[in-house]
Amino acid sequence: MITFADDLICMEKKGFYIETYGCQMNFSDSEIIASVLKNNFFEFEPDINKADLILLNTCSIRDNAEQKVFNRLKHLKFLKKKNNGLIIGLLGCMAERLKEELFAEGVVDLVAGPDSYRELPQLIASIQGGNKAFNVMLSAEETYADINPVRINTNGISAFISIMRGCQNFCSYCVVPFTRGKERSREPETIMAEAKKLFSEGFKEITLLGQNVNSYTYNNIGFPKLMAMVAEINPALRIRFATSHPKDLSDDLIAVIAAYPNICKAIHLPLQSGSDTMLKLMNRKYTRDYYLSRVEAIYKAIPDCAISTDIIAGFCSETEQDHQDTLSAMREAKIDYAFMFKYSQREGTKAAETLTDDVPDDVKTQRLNEIIALQQELSLASNKKDLGKVFEVLVEGTSKRSSRQLTGRTSQNKVVVFTDSEHTTGDYVQVRITDCTSGTLKGEVVV
Ligand code: 5AD
Ligand code: SF4
């Protein structure tokens, strides 16, 4: 019998398929994984039914993110029955959190955590005759700095560059510090080289990624300096970044964003809650007033800046008043866009160990719905303010509804749809806003 490992030795390329769940960091990791595999006798196979190796790059942030993957594994069990040699690997945060437990379903052959992707070829080669492969060691140094990501999730215009890994803020509800380990920054030279390469390949927009980019530091280069260096590559290259922790959002960073026209005027600043009691229990290390004062500083320096946020509804012991404080803080901050979630208790976190998940599910749902309704109102108000104004839009493609309509984004990260036969993906177009909903701007090309 020829095994998978023998095939590798014969240098016959095997097809891998990868599915990514969760945050932008995971999408960026999947491109690192693709690079490691492509350099080791694998090729990317976009059709899951034809793949020899199926990888799920997973997320643990909330229970429903994990349930999605467990449901997916049920489907993969069928594929495995049809194809005996098929290898199924579970990567990312669930691999790190659940470890060997993931083998129990009898579907998964490989479990690999976020710091073990360099080892994937060896791990895969060791799977034969029913062996399982496993590596969930976290590292204090790994940044994959030298790996040239293969852009598998791309529109050819926008790309992610991971500038740091891990998180050690230990927000009490969050599993990330446990699944992604210690915070470490990547060498700026390798970040610059990656950004320059992307621009020379025709990419027009780069998002610098980290769990808390404001604490980036390498040989005395902090995040504001790094942003300025990347922005200076070319004025036609747009720069975005995610995610900022409000406690570390410095005046220096705000000044750099204001100074460079190609640094996008959009800041993702997770609030989580507008109640000081909740913020303390969440171990967020800032108060409501501090958050609002940072927002004020942003609007003062960059009046047209968009601010997006993350909100958690129904954290431990949250009262109706705490919830009302969240709604009023969102209003005061004039949040443009939000990602909104019900609190989901994660085993091993401080909140799971020392607090009680005591807000009933129907109350969490009701509060979440109120938060969503308010956000729609705020987004609509923000979009209405754009009516009549002209924005530079970077075209990302044609709209889903009509091939005569193009879609792209403003610097503020708002989606704009407009009719245009002159331009194409990757062009910058001046568009006047003529209409809007809470989710989209509509406009016409300014000639
Ligand atoms: N429950 C609900 N939402 C969570 N987040 C992180 N952990 C949890 C949890 N246990 C949210 C936070 C964070 C975003 C990425 O996910 O709002 O900013
Ligand atoms: Fe989680 Fe807080 Fe770190 Fe964000 S900053 S990844 S919410 S621990």
Short mmCIF file of N, CA and C in Angstrom, two decimals, residues 280-370:
data_model
loop_
_atom_site.label_atom_id
_atom_site.label_comp_id
_atom_site.label_asym_id
_atom_site.label_seq_id
_atom_site.Cartn_x
_atom_site.Cartn_y
_atom_site.Cartn_z
N LYS A 280 -14.82 47.16 34.78
CA LYS A 280 -13.90 46.70 35.83
C LYS A 280 -13.94 45.17 35.90
N LEU A 281 -15.15 44.62 35.90
CA LEU A 281 -15.26 43.15 35.96
C LEU A 281 -14.66 42.50 34.71
N MET A 282 -14.71 43.22 33.60
CA MET A 282 -14.15 42.69 32.34
C MET A 282 -12.62 42.83 32.29
N ASN A 283 -12.05 43.55 33.27
CA ASN A 283 -10.61 43.83 33.30
C ASN A 283 -10.14 44.58 32.05
N ARG A 284 -10.93 45.58 31.66
CA ARG A 284 -10.59 46.34 30.45
C ARG A 284 -9.59 47.46 30.72
N LYS A 285 -9.42 47.85 31.98
CA LYS A 285 -8.38 48.82 32.37
C LYS A 285 -8.63 50.24 31.85
N TYR A 286 -9.88 50.57 31.53
CA TYR A 286 -10.24 51.97 31.26
C TYR A 286 -11.67 52.17 31.76
N THR A 287 -12.04 53.45 31.90
CA THR A 287 -13.41 53.75 32.32
C THR A 287 -14.20 54.26 31.10
N ARG A 288 -15.50 54.35 31.30
CA ARG A 288 -16.36 54.91 30.25
C ARG A 288 -15.86 56.32 29.86
N ASP A 289 -15.56 57.15 30.88
CA ASP A 289 -15.11 58.52 30.58
C ASP A 289 -13.80 58.52 29.81
N TYR A 290 -12.91 57.62 30.15
CA TYR A 290 -11.63 57.56 29.44
C TYR A 290 -11.88 57.20 27.96
N TYR A 291 -12.74 56.19 27.75
CA TYR A 291 -13.07 55.80 26.36
C TYR A 291 -13.63 57.02 25.60
N LEU A 292 -14.59 57.71 26.23
CA LEU A 292 -15.21 58.85 25.54
C LEU A 292 -14.20 59.99 25.32
N SER A 293 -13.24 60.12 26.22
CA SER A 293 -12.24 61.18 26.01
C SER A 293 -11.31 60.82 24.86
N ARG A 294 -11.04 59.52 24.67
CA ARG A 294 -10.22 59.10 23.51
C ARG A 294 -10.97 59.38 22.20
N VAL A 295 -12.27 59.10 22.24
CA VAL A 295 -13.10 59.34 21.06
C VAL A 295 -13.10 60.85 20.73
N GLU A 296 -13.21 61.66 21.78
CA GLU A 296 -13.18 63.11 21.59
C GLU A 296 -11.86 63.55 20.95
N ALA A 297 -10.77 62.96 21.45
CA ALA A 297 -9.44 63.31 20.90
C ALA A 297 -9.36 62.93 19.42
N ILE A 298 -9.97 61.79 19.07
CA ILE A 298 -9.96 61.36 17.65
C ILE A 298 -10.73 62.38 16.81
N TYR A 299 -11.97 62.71 17.24
CA TYR A 299 -12.79 63.62 16.43
C TYR A 299 -12.17 65.01 16.33
N LYS A 300 -11.46 65.42 17.40
CA LYS A 300 -10.82 66.74 17.38
C LYS A 300 -9.72 66.79 16.31
N ALA A 301 -8.90 65.72 16.27
CA ALA A 301 -7.78 65.71 15.32
C ALA A 301 -8.23 65.29 13.91
N ILE A 302 -9.26 64.42 13.85
CA ILE A 302 -9.70 63.88 12.55
C ILE A 302 -11.22 63.94 12.51
N PRO A 303 -11.78 65.11 12.18
CA PRO A 303 -13.24 65.27 12.28
C PRO A 303 -14.03 64.27 11.44
N ASP A 304 -13.44 63.81 10.31
CA ASP A 304 -14.20 62.89 9.46
C ASP A 304 -13.89 61.42 9.76
N CYS A 305 -13.32 61.13 10.93
CA CYS A 305 -12.94 59.75 11.24
C CYS A 305 -14.18 58.91 11.60
N ALA A 306 -14.22 57.68 11.11
CA ALA A 306 -15.29 56.75 11.49
C ALA A 306 -14.77 55.91 12.66
N ILE A 307 -15.67 55.66 13.60
CA ILE A 307 -15.27 54.82 14.74
C ILE A 307 -16.20 53.62 14.79
N SER A 308 -15.59 52.43 14.78
CA SER A 308 -16.38 51.21 14.93
C SER A 308 -16.01 50.57 16.26
N THR A 309 -16.85 49.64 16.70
CA THR A 309 -16.63 49.09 18.04
C THR A 309 -17.12 47.65 18.15
N ASP A 310 -16.80 47.03 19.29
CA ASP A 310 -17.36 45.72 19.66
C ASP A 310 -18.12 45.90 20.96
N ILE A 311 -19.28 45.25 21.06
CA ILE A 311 -20.09 45.35 22.28
C ILE A 311 -20.48 43.95 22.73
N ILE A 312 -20.40 43.72 24.03
CA ILE A 312 -20.87 42.44 24.60
C ILE A 312 -22.13 42.72 25.44
N ALA A 313 -23.22 42.01 25.12
CA ALA A 313 -24.47 42.19 25.86
C ALA A 313 -24.60 41.07 26.89
N GLY A 314 -24.99 41.45 28.12
CA GLY A 314 -25.33 40.44 29.12
C GLY A 314 -24.14 39.79 29.80
N PHE A 315 -23.07 40.58 30.02
CA PHE A 315 -21.93 40.04 30.78
C PHE A 315 -22.39 39.80 32.23
N CYS A 316 -21.58 39.04 32.98
CA CYS A 316 -21.92 38.61 34.34
C CYS A 316 -22.42 39.76 35.22
N SER A 317 -23.57 39.59 35.81
CA SER A 317 -24.22 40.52 36.75
C SER A 317 -24.64 41.85 36.11
N GLU A 318 -24.66 41.92 34.79
CA GLU A 318 -25.05 43.17 34.12
C GLU A 318 -26.50 43.52 34.47
N THR A 319 -26.72 44.74 34.96
CA THR A 319 -28.08 45.20 35.30
C THR A 319 -28.66 45.98 34.11
N GLU A 320 -29.94 46.29 34.23
CA GLU A 320 -30.59 47.11 33.19
C GLU A 320 -29.88 48.47 33.09
N GLN A 321 -29.45 49.02 34.25
CA GLN A 321 -28.75 50.32 34.22
C GLN A 321 -27.41 50.20 33.48
N ASP A 322 -26.67 49.11 33.76
CA ASP A 322 -25.40 48.90 33.04
C ASP A 322 -25.66 48.89 31.53
N HIS A 323 -26.71 48.17 31.15
CA HIS A 323 -27.07 48.07 29.73
C HIS A 323 -27.41 49.45 29.15
N GLN A 324 -28.19 50.23 29.91
CA GLN A 324 -28.52 51.59 29.45
C GLN A 324 -27.26 52.43 29.30
N ASP A 325 -26.27 52.20 30.18
CA ASP A 325 -25.00 52.93 30.09
C ASP A 325 -24.28 52.58 28.79
N THR A 326 -24.39 51.33 28.36
CA THR A 326 -23.78 50.94 27.08
C THR A 326 -24.45 51.69 25.93
N LEU A 327 -25.80 51.71 25.96
CA LEU A 327 -26.52 52.39 24.88
C LEU A 327 -26.15 53.88 24.83
N SER A 328 -26.09 54.51 26.01
CA SER A 328 -25.80 55.96 25.99
C SER A 328 -24.35 56.23 25.57
N ALA A 329 -23.42 55.34 25.94
CA ALA A 329 -22.02 55.54 25.52
C ALA A 329 -21.90 55.40 24.00
N MET A 330 -22.65 54.44 23.42
CA MET A 330 -22.62 54.29 21.95
C MET A 330 -23.11 55.56 21.28
N ARG A 331 -24.18 56.12 21.85
CA ARG A 331 -24.73 57.38 21.30
C ARG A 331 -23.72 58.51 21.43
N GLU A 332 -23.15 58.63 22.62
CA GLU A 332 -22.20 59.74 22.85
C GLU A 332 -20.99 59.63 21.94
N ALA A 333 -20.53 58.41 21.71
CA ALA A 333 -19.33 58.21 20.87
C ALA A 333 -19.67 58.31 19.38
N LYS A 334 -20.97 58.38 19.04
CA LYS A 334 -21.43 58.41 17.63
C LYS A 334 -20.80 57.28 16.84
N ILE A 335 -20.96 56.06 17.37
CA ILE A 335 -20.35 54.89 16.73
C ILE A 335 -20.94 54.70 15.32
N ASP A 336 -20.05 54.51 14.36
CA ASP A 336 -20.49 54.36 12.96
C ASP A 336 -20.90 52.93 12.62
N TYR A 337 -20.20 51.98 13.27
CA TYR A 337 -20.45 50.57 12.92
C TYR A 337 -20.08 49.73 14.13
N ALA A 338 -20.80 48.63 14.36
CA ALA A 338 -20.45 47.80 15.54
C ALA A 338 -20.61 46.31 15.26
N PHE A 339 -19.75 45.53 15.91
CA PHE A 339 -19.91 44.08 15.98
C PHE A 339 -20.48 43.81 17.37
N MET A 340 -21.62 43.12 17.43
CA MET A 340 -22.35 43.02 18.69
C MET A 340 -22.61 41.56 19.03
N PHE A 341 -22.37 41.20 20.29
CA PHE A 341 -22.43 39.79 20.68
C PHE A 341 -23.12 39.62 22.02
N LYS A 342 -23.71 38.42 22.20
CA LYS A 342 -24.16 38.04 23.55
C LYS A 342 -22.96 37.44 24.27
N TYR A 343 -22.84 37.70 25.54
CA TYR A 343 -21.74 37.11 26.31
C TYR A 343 -21.84 35.58 26.27
N SER A 344 -20.70 34.96 26.02
CA SER A 344 -20.62 33.50 25.97
C SER A 344 -19.50 33.07 26.92
N GLN A 345 -19.84 32.34 27.94
CA GLN A 345 -18.83 31.97 28.95
C GLN A 345 -17.80 31.00 28.36
N ARG A 346 -16.52 31.29 28.55
CA ARG A 346 -15.46 30.43 28.03
C ARG A 346 -14.69 29.82 29.19
N GLU A 347 -14.64 28.50 29.19
CA GLU A 347 -13.95 27.76 30.25
C GLU A 347 -12.50 28.24 30.41
N GLY A 348 -12.06 28.35 31.64
CA GLY A 348 -10.65 28.69 31.90
C GLY A 348 -10.40 30.18 32.03
N THR A 349 -11.35 31.02 31.59
CA THR A 349 -11.14 32.48 31.72
C THR A 349 -11.45 32.91 33.15
N LYS A 350 -10.98 34.09 33.49
CA LYS A 350 -11.20 34.63 34.84
C LYS A 350 -12.70 34.76 35.12
N ALA A 351 -13.46 35.20 34.11
CA ALA A 351 -14.90 35.39 34.32
C ALA A 351 -15.57 34.05 34.61
N ALA A 352 -15.15 33.00 33.89
CA ALA A 352 -15.76 31.69 34.11
C ALA A 352 -15.42 31.17 35.50
N GLU A 353 -14.23 31.53 35.98
CA GLU A 353 -13.79 30.99 37.26
C GLU A 353 -14.24 31.79 38.47
N THR A 354 -14.45 33.10 38.29
CA THR A 354 -14.73 33.91 39.49
C THR A 354 -16.07 34.64 39.44
N LEU A 355 -16.73 34.64 38.28
CA LEU A 355 -18.01 35.36 38.19
C LEU A 355 -19.11 34.38 37.78
N THR A 356 -20.37 34.85 37.86
CA THR A 356 -21.47 33.96 37.48
C THR A 356 -22.14 34.49 36.21
N ASP A 357 -22.32 33.58 35.27
CA ASP A 357 -22.99 33.92 34.00
C ASP A 357 -24.49 33.94 34.28
N ASP A 358 -24.96 35.01 34.94
CA ASP A 358 -26.29 34.98 35.53
C ASP A 358 -27.35 35.80 34.80
N VAL A 359 -27.00 36.40 33.67
CA VAL A 359 -28.04 37.12 32.91
C VAL A 359 -28.77 36.08 32.04
N PRO A 360 -30.09 35.91 32.26
CA PRO A 360 -30.82 34.88 31.50
C PRO A 360 -30.70 35.11 29.99
N ASP A 361 -30.72 34.00 29.23
CA ASP A 361 -30.50 34.12 27.79
C ASP A 361 -31.50 35.05 27.11
N ASP A 362 -32.79 35.00 27.56
CA ASP A 362 -33.77 35.88 26.89
C ASP A 362 -33.47 37.36 27.18
N VAL A 363 -32.91 37.64 28.34
CA VAL A 363 -32.54 39.04 28.64
C VAL A 363 -31.34 39.45 27.79
N LYS A 364 -30.36 38.52 27.66
CA LYS A 364 -29.22 38.82 26.78
C LYS A 364 -29.71 39.13 25.37
N THR A 365 -30.64 38.30 24.88
CA THR A 365 -31.15 38.49 23.52
C THR A 365 -31.84 39.84 23.38
N GLN A 366 -32.67 40.16 24.38
CA GLN A 366 -33.40 41.44 24.30
C GLN A 366 -32.42 42.62 24.30
N ARG A 367 -31.40 42.55 25.17
CA ARG A 367 -30.43 43.66 25.22
C ARG A 367 -29.64 43.73 23.91
N LEU A 368 -29.26 42.57 23.40
CA LEU A 368 -28.52 42.57 22.13
C LEU A 368 -29.38 43.21 21.03
N ASN A 369 -30.67 42.85 20.99
CA ASN A 369 -31.55 43.42 19.97
C ASN A 369 -31.65 44.94 20.10
N GLU A 370 -31.69 45.42 21.34
CA GLU A 370 -31.75 46.88 21.53
C GLU A 370 -30.45 47.54 21.07
#
